[in-house]
Tab-separated table of C-alpha atoms in Angstrom:
chain	number	residue	atom	x	y	z
D	40	MET	CA	83.113	80.470	75.815
D	41	THR	CA	79.688	80.483	77.440
D	42	ASP	CA	78.691	82.765	79.772
D	43	LEU	CA	78.044	79.902	82.359
D	44	ALA	CA	80.972	79.072	82.284
D	45	HIS	CA	82.675	82.246	82.062
D	46	ALA	CA	81.122	82.916	85.992
D	47	ALA	CA	82.683	79.662	86.733
D	48	THR	CA	86.177	80.280	85.526
D	49	VAL	CA	87.982	81.738	88.971
D	50	PRO	CA	90.902	84.316	88.047
D	51	ARG	CA	94.262	83.117	88.581
D	52	SER	CA	97.029	85.521	89.798
D	53	ASP	CA	99.722	85.554	87.121
D	54	ASP	CA	102.172	82.319	88.166
D	55	GLY	CA	99.029	80.521	90.159
D	56	ARG	CA	100.214	81.663	92.808
D	57	PRO	CA	99.862	85.562	95.424
D	58	GLY	CA	101.992	86.974	92.287
D	59	ARG	CA	103.517	89.468	94.232
D	60	THR	CA	105.739	90.138	97.801
D	61	VAL	CA	103.513	92.085	100.158
D	62	ARG	CA	105.666	95.149	99.962
D	63	ALA	CA	104.712	95.206	96.576
D	64	ALA	CA	101.099	94.731	97.066
D	65	LEU	CA	100.843	96.364	99.615
D	66	ARG	CA	102.726	99.202	97.228
D	67	ARG	CA	100.450	98.523	94.709
D	68	ALA	CA	97.321	99.304	97.743
D	69	THR	CA	98.659	102.590	98.762
D	70	PRO	CA	96.078	104.568	97.005
D	71	ALA	CA	93.501	102.613	98.257
D	72	LEU	CA	94.479	102.434	101.766
D	73	LEU	CA	94.700	106.154	101.649
D	74	ALA	CA	91.349	106.820	99.924
D	75	TYR	CA	89.883	104.047	102.466
D	76	ALA	CA	91.737	106.386	105.640
D	77	GLY	CA	91.066	109.734	104.500
D	78	THR	CA	87.028	108.465	104.264
D	79	ARG	CA	87.576	107.514	108.123
D	80	LEU	CA	88.770	110.536	109.232
D	81	VAL	CA	85.763	112.461	107.820
D	82	GLY	CA	83.792	110.645	109.816
D	83	LEU	CA	85.554	110.929	113.158
D	84	VAL	CA	86.003	114.614	112.033
D	85	VAL	CA	83.003	114.902	112.348
D	86	LEU	CA	81.521	112.911	115.444
D	87	ALA	CA	83.842	114.213	116.968
D	88	ILE	CA	82.231	118.066	116.420
D	89	TRP	CA	78.990	117.013	116.659
D	90	GLY	CA	80.313	115.309	119.936
D	91	ALA	CA	81.669	118.678	120.941
D	92	VAL	CA	78.533	119.789	119.976
D	93	ALA	CA	75.912	117.508	121.503
D	94	ASP	CA	78.106	116.990	124.965
D	95	LYS	CA	78.649	113.458	123.866
D	96	SER	CA	81.903	112.029	124.206
D	97	PRO	CA	83.084	110.321	120.512
D	98	HIS	CA	84.628	107.837	122.176
D	99	GLN	CA	82.245	106.039	124.462
D	100	LEU	CA	80.017	106.340	120.997
D	101	LEU	CA	82.131	103.931	119.807
D	102	ALA	CA	84.439	101.891	122.411
D	103	ALA	CA	81.863	102.270	125.001
D	104	ARG	CA	77.962	101.265	123.362
D	105	TRP	CA	75.398	98.804	122.724
D	106	ASP	CA	77.542	95.556	121.152
D	107	SER	CA	80.866	96.967	122.171
D	108	LEU	CA	79.804	97.116	126.302
D	109	TRP	CA	79.709	92.906	125.939
D	110	TYR	CA	82.953	92.253	123.447
D	111	SER	CA	84.701	94.191	126.467
D	112	ARG	CA	83.099	92.311	129.698
D	113	ILE	CA	83.767	88.485	127.723
D	114	ALA	CA	87.547	89.393	127.464
D	115	GLU	CA	87.733	91.059	131.087
D	116	GLU	CA	85.045	88.030	132.784
D	117	GLY	CA	84.602	85.489	129.947
D	118	TYR	CA	81.423	83.499	128.789
D	119	GLY	CA	78.706	82.913	131.459
D	120	TYR	CA	76.884	86.499	131.749
D	121	THR	CA	73.146	86.969	131.516
D	122	LEU	CA	70.618	89.346	131.120
D	123	ARG	CA	67.272	88.709	132.177
D	124	LEU	CA	65.050	91.446	130.987
D	125	ALA	CA	61.678	92.758	132.376
D	126	ASP	CA	59.490	91.451	129.165
D	127	GLY	CA	60.701	87.641	130.183
D	128	SER	CA	63.419	87.921	127.673
D	129	ILE	CA	66.868	86.086	128.199
D	130	HIS	CA	70.053	87.581	126.591
D	131	SER	CA	73.260	85.639	127.584
D	132	ASN	CA	76.369	86.869	125.875
D	133	LEU	CA	77.587	83.517	124.363
D	134	ALA	CA	75.212	84.993	121.259
D	135	PHE	CA	78.710	86.877	120.799
D	136	PHE	CA	81.237	84.917	119.045
D	137	PRO	CA	84.363	84.387	120.967
D	138	LEU	CA	87.281	86.217	117.719
D	139	LEU	CA	87.074	89.483	119.147
D	140	PRO	CA	87.125	89.166	122.423
D	141	THR	CA	89.856	86.803	122.216
D	142	LEU	CA	91.767	89.681	120.761
D	143	GLU	CA	90.698	92.388	123.355
D	144	ARG	CA	92.235	90.110	126.002
D	145	VAL	CA	95.195	89.190	124.957
D	146	ILE	CA	95.942	93.502	123.489
D	147	SER	CA	94.471	94.558	126.771
D	148	ALA	CA	96.782	91.750	129.121
D	149	ILE	CA	100.502	92.861	126.757
D	150	SER	CA	99.398	96.343	126.072
D	151	PRO	CA	98.114	99.516	128.253
D	152	LEU	CA	94.662	99.277	126.865
D	153	ASP	CA	91.581	98.186	128.092
D	154	ALA	CA	89.555	95.186	127.113
D	155	ALA	CA	87.260	98.802	125.019
D	156	ASP	CA	90.229	100.149	123.711
D	157	ALA	CA	91.902	97.470	122.032
D	158	GLY	CA	88.868	96.446	120.551
D	159	LEU	CA	88.929	100.145	119.192
D	160	ALA	CA	92.550	99.608	118.088
D	161	VAL	CA	91.613	95.921	116.601
D	162	SER	CA	88.434	97.178	114.771
D	163	TRP	CA	90.800	100.492	113.344
D	164	VAL	CA	93.619	97.864	111.832
D	165	THR	CA	91.411	95.682	110.629
D	166	SER	CA	89.575	97.977	108.526
D	167	LEU	CA	92.869	98.805	107.056
D	168	PHE	CA	93.149	94.974	106.393
D	169	ALA	CA	89.307	94.599	105.081
D	170	ALA	CA	90.104	97.840	102.358
D	171	TRP	CA	93.130	96.168	101.331
D	172	GLY	CA	91.364	92.555	100.898
D	173	ILE	CA	88.701	94.797	98.971
D	174	PHE	CA	91.059	96.185	96.575
D	175	ALA	CA	92.949	93.680	95.622
D	176	VAL	CA	89.785	91.493	94.575
D	177	GLY	CA	88.668	94.596	93.012
D	178	ASP	CA	92.084	94.621	91.033
D	179	LEU	CA	92.306	90.734	90.215
D	180	LEU	CA	88.974	90.625	88.753
D	181	TYR	CA	88.930	94.521	87.077
D	182	GLY	CA	91.823	96.738	87.662
D	183	ARG	CA	93.772	98.834	90.486
D	184	ARG	CA	91.878	101.157	89.583
D	185	VAL	CA	88.438	99.201	89.853
D	186	GLY	CA	89.996	98.199	93.505
D	187	THR	CA	91.214	101.786	94.254
D	188	VAL	CA	87.003	103.234	94.341
D	189	LEU	CA	85.779	100.023	95.482
D	190	ALA	CA	87.959	100.250	98.482
D	191	ALA	CA	86.486	103.477	98.860
D	192	LEU	CA	83.086	103.244	98.213
D	193	TRP	CA	83.496	100.590	100.662
D	194	GLY	CA	84.206	103.332	103.329
D	195	VAL	CA	81.553	105.462	102.230
D	196	LEU	CA	78.823	103.214	103.510
D	197	PRO	CA	76.140	104.939	104.735
D	198	VAL	CA	76.806	103.448	107.807
D	199	GLY	CA	80.101	103.061	107.715
D	200	ILE	CA	80.909	104.498	111.300
D	201	VAL	CA	80.811	101.059	112.225
D	202	GLN	CA	83.960	100.523	110.886
D	203	SER	CA	85.883	102.171	113.235
D	204	MET	CA	83.756	100.970	116.213
D	205	ALA	CA	84.689	98.187	118.835
D	206	TYR	CA	82.707	95.935	116.709
D	207	SER	CA	83.448	92.995	115.206
D	208	GLU	CA	82.253	93.778	111.501
D	209	SER	CA	85.774	95.375	110.150
D	210	LEU	CA	87.259	92.385	111.421
D	211	PHE	CA	85.046	89.705	109.950
D	212	THR	CA	85.111	92.102	106.862
D	213	ALA	CA	89.108	91.441	106.273
D	214	LEU	CA	89.162	88.035	106.713
D	215	ALA	CA	85.769	87.201	104.734
D	216	ALA	CA	87.739	89.905	101.878
D	217	TRP	CA	91.491	87.995	102.466
D	218	GLY	CA	89.358	84.825	102.488
D	219	VAL	CA	87.253	85.200	99.136
D	220	TYR	CA	90.666	86.243	97.636
D	221	ALA	CA	92.260	83.842	98.570
D	222	ALA	CA	89.752	81.185	97.364
D	223	LEU	CA	89.590	83.300	94.039
D	224	THR	CA	93.616	82.462	93.209
D	225	ARG	CA	93.168	78.973	94.802
D	226	GLN	CA	95.295	79.836	97.756
D	227	TRP	CA	93.538	76.880	99.505
D	228	LEU	CA	94.877	76.454	102.843
D	229	TRP	CA	95.221	79.929	103.142
D	230	ALA	CA	90.912	79.693	102.272
D	231	GLY	CA	90.378	77.327	104.933
D	232	VAL	CA	91.934	79.140	107.733
D	233	LEU	CA	90.910	82.542	106.476
D	234	ALA	CA	87.529	80.933	106.547
D	235	ALA	CA	87.591	79.216	110.291
D	236	LEU	CA	88.784	82.832	111.539
D	237	ALA	CA	85.986	84.306	109.888
D	238	GLY	CA	82.844	81.833	111.622
D	239	LEU	CA	84.633	82.619	115.122
D	240	THR	CA	83.910	86.079	114.477
D	241	ARG	CA	79.996	86.547	113.443
D	242	PRO	CA	77.949	83.928	112.072
D	243	VAL	CA	77.564	85.296	108.509
D	244	GLY	CA	81.171	83.436	108.475
D	245	ALA	CA	79.654	79.832	106.182
D	246	ALA	CA	79.848	82.916	103.993
D	247	VAL	CA	83.208	82.532	102.968
D	248	VAL	CA	83.204	79.171	103.469
D	249	ALA	CA	80.281	78.749	100.923
D	250	ALA	CA	82.507	80.867	98.960
D	251	LEU	CA	85.734	77.960	99.298
D	252	TRP	CA	83.575	75.245	98.474
D	253	VAL	CA	82.228	76.674	95.554
D	254	ALA	CA	85.688	77.865	94.027
D	255	ALA	CA	86.280	74.235	94.751
D	256	ALA	CA	83.584	72.570	92.822
D	257	VAL	CA	84.642	74.833	90.063
D	258	GLU	CA	87.847	73.458	90.477
D	259	LEU	CA	87.250	69.318	90.668
D	260	LEU	CA	83.723	68.791	89.173
D	261	PRO	CA	85.291	69.303	85.482
D	262	GLU	CA	86.185	66.180	83.612
D	263	GLY	CA	85.261	64.530	87.164
D	264	ARG	CA	88.557	65.507	88.745
D	265	TRP	CA	87.147	64.776	91.782
D	266	ARG	CA	87.519	61.362	91.576
D	267	ARG	CA	91.222	61.728	92.205
D	268	ALA	CA	91.123	64.524	94.168
D	269	TRP	CA	93.060	63.397	97.803
D	270	ARG	CA	95.809	62.911	95.194
D	271	THR	CA	95.867	65.748	93.120
D	272	HIS	CA	94.368	68.259	94.957
D	273	PRO	CA	95.620	67.988	98.655
D	274	ARG	CA	95.600	71.374	100.129
D	275	LEU	CA	92.658	72.019	98.361
D	276	LEU	CA	90.506	69.164	99.946
D	277	ALA	CA	92.979	70.643	103.344
D	278	GLY	CA	91.187	73.933	103.277
D	279	VAL	CA	87.514	72.744	102.917
D	280	VAL	CA	87.908	70.458	105.497
D	281	LEU	CA	89.393	73.495	107.476
D	282	ALA	CA	86.536	76.121	106.481
D	283	PRO	CA	83.424	75.296	108.294
D	284	LEU	CA	85.468	73.990	111.900
D	285	GLY	CA	85.939	77.515	112.925
D	286	TRP	CA	81.334	77.777	113.198
D	287	LEU	CA	81.094	74.577	114.072
D	288	GLY	CA	83.469	74.678	117.089
D	289	TYR	CA	81.942	77.481	118.099
D	290	VAL	CA	77.616	75.784	117.739
D	291	ALA	CA	79.285	73.386	118.925
D	292	TRP	CA	80.707	74.695	121.887
D	293	VAL	CA	77.897	76.196	123.107
D	294	GLY	CA	75.728	73.352	122.869
D	295	PHE	CA	78.225	71.840	125.173
D	296	GLU	CA	78.045	74.972	128.118
D	297	THR	CA	73.604	74.427	127.320
D	298	GLY	CA	73.424	71.052	127.678
D	299	SER	CA	71.564	71.245	124.056
D	300	VAL	CA	72.313	70.489	120.508
D	301	THR	CA	70.308	73.451	119.066
D	302	GLY	CA	71.756	75.600	122.399
D	303	TYR	CA	73.380	78.209	120.040
D	304	PHE	CA	70.060	78.810	118.253
D	305	ASP	CA	67.772	79.175	121.520
D	306	VAL	CA	70.434	81.785	122.193
D	307	GLN	CA	69.524	83.948	119.839
D	308	ASN	CA	66.000	83.048	120.493
D	309	GLY	CA	66.607	84.702	123.345
D	310	TRP	CA	67.593	87.536	122.198
D	311	GLY	CA	65.173	87.475	119.245
D	312	ASN	CA	67.000	86.807	116.357
D	313	GLY	CA	67.015	83.940	114.283
D	314	PHE	CA	65.968	83.092	110.930
D	315	ASP	CA	62.600	82.852	109.141
D	316	GLY	CA	63.130	83.386	105.428
D	317	GLY	CA	62.339	87.031	105.854
D	318	LEU	CA	59.127	86.703	106.568
D	319	ALA	CA	59.392	89.028	109.781
D	320	PHE	CA	61.617	91.243	107.968
D	321	ALA	CA	58.463	91.474	105.349
D	322	GLY	CA	55.813	92.095	108.102
D	323	PHE	CA	57.592	95.183	108.990
D	324	ILE	CA	58.418	96.290	106.210
D	325	GLY	CA	54.476	96.092	104.892
D	326	GLY	CA	52.890	97.503	108.640
D	327	MET	CA	54.389	100.775	107.494
D	328	LEU	CA	53.704	101.011	104.093
D	329	LEU	CA	50.122	100.822	105.661
D	330	GLY	CA	50.555	103.601	107.966
D	331	PRO	CA	51.347	106.621	108.979
D	332	SER	CA	55.416	105.436	107.903
D	333	PHE	CA	54.652	104.928	104.383
D	334	PRO	CA	57.593	107.164	102.977
D	335	ALA	CA	59.810	104.747	105.092
D	336	GLY	CA	58.457	101.784	104.304
D	337	LEU	CA	58.312	102.501	100.387
D	338	ALA	CA	62.265	103.846	100.821
D	339	LEU	CA	63.166	101.133	102.788
D	340	LEU	CA	61.681	98.819	100.016
D	341	ALA	CA	63.565	100.808	97.450
D	342	GLY	CA	66.715	99.560	99.657
D	343	VAL	CA	65.769	95.708	99.630
D	344	ALA	CA	64.830	96.304	95.310
D	345	ALA	CA	68.574	98.646	94.880
D	346	LEU	CA	70.313	95.486	96.914
D	347	LEU	CA	68.660	92.805	94.650
D	348	TRP	CA	69.357	94.686	91.795
D	349	LEU	CA	72.997	95.139	92.725
D	350	TYR	CA	73.288	91.115	93.136
D	351	ALA	CA	71.548	91.058	89.554
D	352	ARG	CA	73.714	93.251	87.566
D	353	GLY	CA	76.606	91.318	89.085
D	354	VAL	CA	75.904	87.761	87.338
D	355	ARG	CA	74.950	90.040	84.807
D	356	GLN	CA	78.922	90.779	84.662
D	357	ARG	CA	79.719	87.747	85.148
D	358	GLN	CA	81.476	87.754	88.572
D	359	PRO	CA	83.503	84.435	89.429
D	360	LEU	CA	80.583	82.393	91.563
D	361	PRO	CA	83.100	82.010	94.194
D	362	LEU	CA	82.337	85.658	94.599
D	363	LEU	CA	78.401	85.642	93.936
D	364	ALA	CA	77.892	82.846	96.292
D	365	TYR	CA	79.781	84.521	99.503
D	366	CYS	CA	77.887	88.418	98.191
D	367	GLY	CA	74.717	85.641	97.810
D	368	SER	CA	74.896	84.320	101.151
D	369	VAL	CA	75.663	87.525	103.268
D	370	LEU	CA	72.657	89.293	101.132
D	371	VAL	CA	70.847	86.293	102.054
D	372	LEU	CA	71.204	86.310	105.466
D	373	ALA	CA	70.510	89.710	106.307
D	374	LEU	CA	67.548	89.774	104.721
D	375	SER	CA	66.040	86.792	106.195
D	376	ALA	CA	67.171	87.032	109.701
D	377	LYS	CA	63.989	88.440	112.209
D	378	GLY	CA	64.707	90.837	115.521
D	379	TYR	CA	65.663	94.208	115.604
D	380	PHE	CA	65.150	95.414	111.426
D	381	GLY	CA	67.593	98.261	112.355
D	382	SER	CA	70.622	96.391	112.645
D	383	LYS	CA	69.677	94.977	108.570
D	384	PRO	CA	72.333	97.919	107.450
D	385	ARG	CA	75.681	96.862	109.448
D	386	LEU	CA	74.472	93.348	109.096
D	387	LEU	CA	75.383	94.248	104.955
D	388	ILE	CA	78.715	95.590	105.830
D	389	PRO	CA	80.496	92.579	104.802
D	390	ALA	CA	78.382	92.213	101.119
D	391	PHE	CA	80.914	94.508	99.520
D	392	PRO	CA	80.872	92.957	96.313
D	393	LEU	CA	77.271	94.205	95.564
D	394	LEU	CA	79.268	97.672	94.945
D	395	LEU	CA	80.867	96.567	91.899
D	396	PRO	CA	78.592	97.559	89.598
D	397	LEU	CA	79.494	101.217	91.441
D	398	ALA	CA	83.070	100.948	91.197
D	399	LEU	CA	83.206	99.729	87.656
D	400	ALA	CA	80.564	103.042	87.170
D	401	LEU	CA	82.614	104.960	88.962
D	402	ALA	CA	86.104	103.833	87.802
D	403	ARG	CA	85.061	104.827	84.156
D	404	GLN	CA	85.054	108.380	84.647
D	405	ARG	CA	87.000	111.432	84.725
D	406	PRO	CA	89.682	110.903	87.997
D	407	VAL	CA	88.341	114.360	89.135
D	408	ARG	CA	84.808	113.949	88.871
D	409	THR	CA	84.562	110.254	90.262
D	410	ALA	CA	87.330	112.092	93.537
D	411	LEU	CA	83.795	114.722	93.438
D	412	VAL	CA	81.379	111.756	93.818
D	413	LEU	CA	83.091	109.335	96.613
D	414	GLY	CA	84.018	112.434	98.198
D	415	SER	CA	80.491	113.982	98.525
D	416	VAL	CA	79.139	111.265	99.275
D	417	GLY	CA	81.680	110.137	102.223
D	418	LEU	CA	80.575	113.540	103.657
D	419	ALA	CA	77.317	112.728	103.662
D	420	SER	CA	77.758	109.490	104.942
D	421	ALA	CA	79.836	111.027	108.405
D	422	LEU	CA	77.376	112.925	108.665
D	423	TYR	CA	74.437	110.284	108.460
D	424	GLY	CA	77.124	108.047	111.000
D	425	ALA	CA	77.258	111.047	113.403
D	426	PHE	CA	73.558	111.651	113.454
D	427	TRP	CA	73.225	108.098	113.738
D	428	LEU	CA	75.156	107.855	117.044
D	429	HIS	CA	73.622	110.201	118.677
D	430	GLY	CA	70.095	109.081	117.831
D	431	SER	CA	69.435	105.431	117.809
D	432	GLY	CA	72.533	104.150	116.582
D	433	PRO	CA	73.411	100.465	116.163
D	434	PRO	CA	71.633	97.779	118.342
């Protein structure tokens, strides 16, 4: 088999289905979930200690600042709120996709939680489902130990504290990880539904659609199978059609609400967001390299180079094409976006496949050494997360 053919191979579960009951799958994932939960617990404890010293409320930092305020306002009042700034820019809450605020509204309606705390609950619960899905992908490709390390690595990302905030990253990553897993295991309807839900959560939901469509292409293109797909692969075609409906539906609705076909993109431009192929980001790095912030610019450039190296490493390791399509899409969308550049680490949180080369390397080490590395990085991540939230924090 050629390298290209190997890279295109989509792993199957043992019987062409998920292959395990939910209970058995959960038992298999328990070490990964415990490791992940431990990293998040350390982050919350460090944040609480830092908050006590700084006389700031950790609860407010996690549930009632930055974008979390916009989500809770949508949950409580619906869409239609616009903020006009002194510089003339217009910030509309139509920029925020609806799944998280919808869940906040439902949970606050049936429980004692207000919208902000409902968002926090969604984030905490779905972060565990995200870690489970990430483990499932790693386990499917390389085995249980790699899956466990992969889930733990996702928890110790430098901005991993966002996974515990009332933001949409945890919800999206849970849908994305399980959507990619469903595509890899040919669970076409599930993949389509999860991709559609991901598309209702964040703009980068298009990456999950890409994973499913590439998996479908790998399935249908050999030997001209696409010619009779409507008879032989009806579930696949249904999943392919379902996948983009969440993203397209919300963008179309915003267009209807604003009276413009480009309404959603106009809203994003009001926030200073959009996609320019990375020109603004490159200019930002160049400005730092040519000014007094040269060390920071050099570190940022090294970080981008490391991301590209990790992706290239995944290609060399012949990861399945659907996984590469998903990860590459997240990477491109994050790096090519203009706007507040401090948000890019947060935008990269769903790009968990970038961690696979590191997980493979760590999984080859002795368990004690792996635990020491993950523990040390986790503590550093917790300290950085507390420092970050008490400073500029996520936009």
